[in-house]
mmCIF file of C-alpha atoms and ligand atoms in Angstrom:
data_model
loop_
_atom_site.group_PDB
_atom_site.id
_atom_site.type_symbol
_atom_site.label_atom_id
_atom_site.label_comp_id
_atom_site.label_asym_id
_atom_site.label_seq_id
_atom_site.Cartn_x
_atom_site.Cartn_y
_atom_site.Cartn_z
ATOM 1 C CA MET A 1 158.295 209.839 -60.681
ATOM 2 C CA PRO A 2 157.854 206.261 -61.953
ATOM 3 C CA TYR A 3 160.873 204.357 -63.187
ATOM 4 C CA ASP A 4 161.359 204.237 -66.949
ATOM 5 C CA TYR A 5 162.884 200.899 -68.046
ATOM 6 C CA ASP A 6 165.350 200.989 -70.971
ATOM 7 C CA ASP A 7 165.102 197.648 -72.783
ATOM 8 C CA GLN A 8 168.414 198.258 -74.603
ATOM 9 C CA ASN A 9 170.463 197.713 -71.421
ATOM 10 C CA ILE A 10 172.989 194.866 -71.461
ATOM 11 C CA PHE A 11 171.098 192.593 -69.074
ATOM 12 C CA ALA A 12 167.939 192.918 -71.171
ATOM 13 C CA LYS A 13 170.067 191.779 -74.129
ATOM 14 C CA ILE A 14 171.349 188.818 -72.087
ATOM 15 C CA LEU A 15 167.752 187.864 -71.205
ATOM 16 C CA ARG A 16 166.764 188.014 -74.895
ATOM 17 C CA GLY A 17 169.748 185.794 -75.778
ATOM 18 C CA GLU A 18 171.373 188.532 -77.860
ATOM 19 C CA ILE A 19 174.663 188.313 -75.955
ATOM 20 C CA PRO A 20 176.144 185.350 -74.079
ATOM 21 C CA ASN A 21 176.462 184.943 -70.343
ATOM 22 C CA ASP A 22 178.033 182.475 -67.918
ATOM 23 C CA THR A 23 174.827 181.147 -66.349
ATOM 24 C CA VAL A 24 175.011 179.708 -62.840
ATOM 25 C CA MET A 25 171.311 178.952 -62.406
ATOM 26 C CA GLU A 26 168.004 179.900 -64.025
ATOM 27 C CA THR A 27 164.451 179.778 -62.670
ATOM 28 C CA GLU A 28 161.030 180.735 -64.030
ATOM 29 C CA HIS A 29 161.432 184.402 -63.065
ATOM 30 C CA SER A 30 165.158 184.936 -62.471
ATOM 31 C CA LEU A 31 168.635 184.362 -63.891
ATOM 32 C CA ALA A 32 171.993 184.119 -62.094
ATOM 33 C CA PHE A 33 175.257 184.489 -64.007
ATOM 34 C CA ARG A 34 178.902 185.291 -63.283
ATOM 35 C CA ASP A 35 180.016 188.919 -63.357
ATOM 36 C CA ILE A 36 182.248 189.593 -66.352
ATOM 37 C CA THR A 37 184.665 191.577 -64.119
ATOM 38 C CA PRO A 38 184.691 189.622 -60.866
ATOM 39 C CA GLN A 39 185.624 191.524 -57.710
ATOM 40 C CA ALA A 40 185.975 188.372 -55.599
ATOM 41 C CA PRO A 41 186.455 184.620 -56.188
ATOM 42 C CA VAL A 42 182.667 184.314 -56.145
ATOM 43 C CA HIS A 43 180.875 187.165 -57.937
ATOM 44 C CA VAL A 44 177.452 186.200 -59.192
ATOM 45 C CA LEU A 45 174.758 188.588 -60.437
ATOM 46 C CA VAL A 46 171.123 187.672 -59.866
ATOM 47 C CA ILE A 47 168.525 189.418 -62.021
ATOM 48 C CA PRO A 48 164.765 189.183 -62.354
ATOM 49 C CA LYS A 49 163.513 188.440 -65.876
ATOM 50 C CA GLY A 50 160.967 191.255 -65.590
ATOM 51 C CA PRO A 51 161.651 194.905 -66.539
ATOM 52 C CA TYR A 52 162.692 196.437 -63.219
ATOM 53 C CA VAL A 53 165.333 199.158 -62.890
ATOM 54 C CA CYS A 54 166.533 198.755 -59.310
ATOM 55 C CA HIS A 55 165.709 197.462 -55.859
ATOM 56 C CA ASP A 56 162.814 199.691 -54.824
ATOM 57 C CA HIS A 57 161.227 199.400 -58.279
ATOM 58 C CA PHE A 58 161.346 195.601 -58.042
ATOM 59 C CA ALA A 59 160.255 195.459 -54.399
ATOM 60 C CA ALA A 60 157.262 197.734 -55.058
ATOM 61 C CA GLN A 61 156.118 196.498 -58.471
ATOM 62 C CA ALA A 62 157.065 192.830 -58.896
ATOM 63 C CA SER A 63 154.593 190.070 -58.125
ATOM 64 C CA ASP A 64 154.906 187.980 -54.993
ATOM 65 C CA ALA A 65 155.921 185.033 -57.191
ATOM 66 C CA GLU A 66 158.740 187.028 -58.820
ATOM 67 C CA ILE A 67 160.049 188.276 -55.470
ATOM 68 C CA VAL A 68 159.996 184.861 -53.822
ATOM 69 C CA ASP A 69 161.640 183.241 -56.856
ATOM 70 C CA PHE A 70 164.380 185.891 -56.883
ATOM 71 C CA MET A 71 165.127 185.739 -53.162
ATOM 72 C CA ARG A 72 165.118 181.949 -53.039
ATOM 73 C CA LEU A 73 167.521 181.865 -55.989
ATOM 74 C CA THR A 74 169.979 184.097 -54.103
ATOM 75 C CA ALA A 75 169.912 181.570 -51.245
ATOM 76 C CA ARG A 76 170.512 178.658 -53.605
ATOM 77 C CA ILE A 77 173.478 180.453 -55.165
ATOM 78 C CA CYS A 78 175.037 181.097 -51.732
ATOM 79 C CA ALA A 79 174.624 177.423 -50.863
ATOM 80 C CA THR A 80 175.909 175.999 -54.143
ATOM 81 C CA GLU A 81 178.865 178.433 -54.287
ATOM 82 C CA GLY A 82 179.891 177.270 -50.790
ATOM 83 C CA ILE A 83 179.772 180.725 -49.186
ATOM 84 C CA SER A 84 176.717 180.383 -46.921
ATOM 85 C CA PRO A 85 177.632 180.433 -43.212
ATOM 86 C CA GLY A 86 174.536 178.314 -42.660
ATOM 87 C CA GLU A 87 176.108 175.599 -44.826
ATOM 88 C CA GLY A 88 179.644 175.810 -43.389
ATOM 89 C CA GLY A 89 180.846 178.582 -45.726
ATOM 90 C CA GLU A 90 182.835 181.629 -44.647
ATOM 91 C CA GLY A 91 180.314 184.274 -45.591
ATOM 92 C CA PHE A 92 179.269 186.616 -48.350
ATOM 93 C CA ARG A 93 177.968 190.100 -49.097
ATOM 94 C CA VAL A 94 174.927 191.020 -51.175
ATOM 95 C CA ILE A 95 174.964 194.441 -52.854
ATOM 96 C CA GLY A 96 172.257 196.149 -54.891
ATOM 97 C CA ASN A 97 173.233 199.465 -56.449
ATOM 98 C CA ALA A 98 170.565 202.009 -57.404
ATOM 99 C CA GLY A 99 171.099 205.243 -59.276
ATOM 100 C CA GLU A 100 173.885 207.791 -59.431
ATOM 101 C CA HIS A 101 175.122 207.839 -55.860
ATOM 102 C CA ALA A 102 175.512 204.064 -55.859
ATOM 103 C CA LEU A 103 177.219 204.152 -59.292
ATOM 104 C CA GLN A 104 174.683 201.756 -60.828
ATOM 105 C CA GLU A 105 176.031 200.931 -64.301
ATOM 106 C CA VAL A 106 173.337 198.654 -65.671
ATOM 107 C CA PRO A 107 169.738 199.888 -65.307
ATOM 108 C CA HIS A 108 168.216 196.439 -64.883
ATOM 109 C CA TYR A 109 167.807 195.356 -61.262
ATOM 110 C CA HIS A 110 170.517 193.012 -60.038
ATOM 111 C CA LEU A 111 172.061 191.845 -56.814
ATOM 112 C CA HIS A 112 175.774 191.162 -56.617
ATOM 113 C CA ILE A 113 176.619 188.112 -54.492
ATOM 114 C CA LEU A 114 180.269 188.337 -53.449
ATOM 115 C CA GLY A 115 182.352 185.884 -51.452
ATOM 116 C CA GLY A 116 185.353 183.617 -51.355
ATOM 117 C CA ARG A 117 187.626 186.141 -49.612
ATOM 118 C CA ASN A 118 187.498 188.648 -46.763
ATOM 119 C CA LEU A 119 185.473 191.491 -48.261
ATOM 120 C CA GLY A 120 186.706 194.247 -45.946
ATOM 121 C CA ALA A 121 184.676 197.218 -44.753
ATOM 122 C CA LEU A 122 181.244 197.892 -46.176
ATOM 123 C CA LEU A 123 182.176 201.355 -47.484
ATOM 124 C CA GLU A 124 185.376 203.272 -48.100
ATOM 125 C CA LYS A 125 186.044 205.892 -45.454
ATOM 126 C CA GLN A 126 185.445 209.427 -46.770
HETATM 127 P P1 AMP B 1 176.337 197.875 -61.200
HETATM 128 O O1 AMP B 1 177.408 198.917 -61.084
HETATM 129 O O2 AMP B 1 175.767 197.481 -59.870
HETATM 130 O O3 AMP B 1 175.273 198.282 -62.201
HETATM 131 O O4 AMP B 1 177.056 196.568 -61.721
HETATM 132 C C1 AMP B 1 177.012 196.135 -63.051
HETATM 133 C C2 AMP B 1 177.881 194.892 -63.132
HETATM 134 O O5 AMP B 1 177.597 194.232 -64.339
HETATM 135 C C3 AMP B 1 179.388 195.155 -63.087
HETATM 136 O O6 AMP B 1 179.957 194.452 -61.989
HETATM 137 C C4 AMP B 1 179.873 194.588 -64.435
HETATM 138 O O7 AMP B 1 181.129 193.962 -64.344
HETATM 139 C C5 AMP B 1 178.760 193.614 -64.788
HETATM 140 N N1 AMP B 1 178.589 193.341 -66.207
HETATM 141 C C6 AMP B 1 178.501 194.234 -67.214
HETATM 142 N N2 AMP B 1 178.301 193.604 -68.382
HETATM 143 C C7 AMP B 1 178.268 192.283 -68.107
HETATM 144 C C8 AMP B 1 178.095 191.099 -68.895
HETATM 145 N N3 AMP B 1 177.925 191.162 -70.227
HETATM 146 N N4 AMP B 1 178.109 189.901 -68.276
HETATM 147 C C9 AMP B 1 178.298 189.832 -66.942
HETATM 148 N N5 AMP B 1 178.450 190.904 -66.141
HETATM 149 C C10 AMP B 1 178.449 192.115 -66.715
#
Protein backbone atom coordinates (compact mmCIF):
# COMPACT_ATOMS: atom_id res chain seq x y z
CA MET A 1 0.00 0.00 0.00
CA PRO A 2 1.50 3.40 -0.88
CA TYR A 3 2.16 5.90 1.87
CA ASP A 4 -0.44 8.63 2.32
CA TYR A 5 1.18 11.92 3.42
CA ASP A 6 -0.80 14.11 5.86
CA ASP A 7 0.16 17.73 5.19
CA GLN A 8 -1.30 18.86 8.54
CA ASN A 9 1.54 17.24 10.53
CA ILE A 10 3.67 19.54 12.68
CA PHE A 11 6.80 19.35 10.54
CA ALA A 12 4.81 20.27 7.43
CA LYS A 13 3.62 23.33 9.39
CA ILE A 14 7.23 24.16 10.31
CA LEU A 15 8.23 23.90 6.63
CA ARG A 16 5.38 26.25 5.65
CA GLY A 17 6.51 28.73 8.33
CA GLU A 18 3.26 28.36 10.27
CA ILE A 19 5.05 27.50 13.52
CA PRO A 20 8.56 28.47 14.63
CA ASN A 21 11.57 26.21 14.92
CA ASP A 22 15.14 26.45 16.18
CA THR A 23 16.93 26.02 12.85
CA VAL A 24 20.47 24.65 12.87
CA MET A 25 21.00 24.55 9.11
CA GLU A 26 18.91 24.68 5.93
CA THR A 27 19.68 23.50 2.40
CA GLU A 28 17.76 23.44 -0.88
CA HIS A 29 15.98 20.18 -0.03
CA SER A 30 16.35 19.73 3.74
CA LEU A 31 16.00 21.45 7.11
CA ALA A 32 17.73 20.69 10.42
CA PHE A 33 16.36 22.05 13.70
CA ARG A 34 16.63 21.31 17.42
CA ASP A 35 14.18 18.86 18.97
CA ILE A 36 11.73 20.65 21.25
CA THR A 37 12.18 17.91 23.90
CA PRO A 38 15.88 17.07 23.71
CA GLN A 39 16.93 13.61 24.88
CA ALA A 40 20.65 14.45 24.85
CA PRO A 41 22.84 17.59 24.87
CA VAL A 42 22.77 17.43 21.07
CA HIS A 43 19.37 16.45 19.63
CA VAL A 44 18.85 17.70 16.11
CA LEU A 45 16.09 16.60 13.72
CA VAL A 46 16.84 16.52 10.01
CA ILE A 47 13.87 16.52 7.63
CA PRO A 48 13.48 16.57 3.87
CA LYS A 49 11.35 19.42 2.52
CA GLY A 50 9.41 16.97 0.34
CA PRO A 51 6.28 15.07 1.46
CA TYR A 52 7.72 11.77 2.70
CA VAL A 53 6.30 9.84 5.66
CA CYS A 54 9.26 7.76 6.82
CA HIS A 55 12.58 6.23 5.86
CA ASP A 56 11.56 3.65 3.27
CA HIS A 57 9.14 6.10 1.64
CA PHE A 58 11.92 8.67 1.29
CA ALA A 59 14.57 6.15 0.21
CA ALA A 60 12.29 4.70 -2.49
CA GLN A 61 10.57 7.84 -3.79
CA ALA A 62 12.86 10.85 -3.30
CA SER A 63 15.11 12.07 -6.09
CA ASP A 64 18.83 11.43 -6.02
CA ALA A 65 19.35 15.16 -5.39
CA GLU A 66 17.03 15.12 -2.35
CA ILE A 67 18.70 12.03 -0.89
CA VAL A 68 22.23 13.33 -1.35
CA ASP A 69 21.28 16.74 0.07
CA PHE A 70 19.67 15.12 3.11
CA MET A 71 22.52 12.72 3.85
CA ARG A 72 25.21 15.35 3.38
CA LEU A 73 23.33 17.67 5.74
CA THR A 74 23.36 15.00 8.46
CA ALA A 75 27.16 14.83 8.10
CA ARG A 76 27.50 18.60 8.32
CA ILE A 77 25.38 18.67 11.48
CA CYS A 78 27.55 15.98 13.13
CA ALA A 79 30.66 17.98 12.27
CA THR A 80 29.37 21.38 13.35
CA GLU A 81 27.84 20.01 16.58
CA GLY A 82 31.25 18.52 17.48
CA ILE A 83 30.03 14.93 17.79
CA SER A 84 31.65 13.33 14.73
CA PRO A 85 34.37 10.81 15.66
CA GLY A 86 35.98 11.66 12.33
CA GLU A 87 36.40 15.25 13.55
CA GLY A 88 37.58 14.44 17.09
CA GLY A 89 34.09 14.17 18.61
CA GLU A 90 32.94 11.43 20.97
CA GLY A 91 30.24 9.95 18.78
CA PHE A 92 26.55 10.08 18.02
CA ARG A 93 23.51 7.97 17.15
CA VAL A 94 21.13 8.47 14.24
CA ILE A 95 17.58 7.18 14.69
CA GLY A 96 14.71 7.11 12.20
CA ASN A 97 11.39 5.90 13.57
CA ALA A 98 8.74 4.49 11.23
CA GLY A 99 5.21 3.51 12.15
CA GLU A 100 3.58 2.05 15.23
CA HIS A 101 6.23 -0.34 16.48
CA ALA A 102 8.85 2.40 16.40
CA LEU A 103 6.44 4.87 18.09
CA GLN A 104 6.77 7.41 15.27
CA GLU A 105 4.93 10.53 16.49
CA VAL A 106 5.29 12.86 13.53
CA PRO A 107 4.41 11.39 10.11
CA HIS A 108 6.96 13.43 8.18
CA TYR A 109 10.29 11.67 7.65
CA HIS A 110 13.00 12.75 10.06
CA LEU A 111 16.26 11.51 11.47
CA HIS A 112 17.17 12.20 15.07
CA ILE A 113 20.87 13.00 15.54
CA LEU A 114 21.76 12.46 19.20
CA GLY A 115 25.06 13.03 20.97
CA GLY A 116 26.93 14.87 23.67
CA ARG A 117 26.64 12.06 26.25
CA ASN A 118 26.97 8.29 26.45
CA LEU A 119 23.77 7.09 24.78
CA GLY A 120 23.66 3.63 26.35
CA ALA A 121 22.32 0.49 24.71
CA LEU A 122 20.55 0.67 21.38
CA LEU A 123 17.30 -0.82 22.72
CA GLU A 124 15.80 -1.47 26.13
CA LYS A 125 15.97 -5.12 27.13
CA GLN A 126 12.55 -6.80 26.96
P1 LIG B 1 9.30 10.61 16.43
O1 LIG B 1 8.75 9.88 17.62
O2 LIG B 1 10.48 9.92 15.82
O3 LIG B 1 8.21 10.91 15.42
O4 LIG B 1 9.88 11.97 16.98
C1 LIG B 1 9.21 13.20 16.88
C2 LIG B 1 10.07 14.22 17.59
O5 LIG B 1 9.63 15.51 17.22
C3 LIG B 1 10.05 14.14 19.11
O6 LIG B 1 11.37 13.94 19.60
C4 LIG B 1 9.50 15.53 19.52
O7 LIG B 1 10.10 16.03 20.69
C5 LIG B 1 9.82 16.37 18.29
N1 LIG B 1 8.97 17.53 18.08
C6 LIG B 1 7.62 17.57 18.10
N2 LIG B 1 7.19 18.81 17.82
C7 LIG B 1 8.30 19.57 17.62
C8 LIG B 1 8.52 20.95 17.30
N3 LIG B 1 7.50 21.80 17.13
N4 LIG B 1 9.79 21.38 17.17
C9 LIG B 1 10.82 20.52 17.36
N5 LIG B 1 10.68 19.22 17.64
C10 LIG B 1 9.43 18.74 17.79
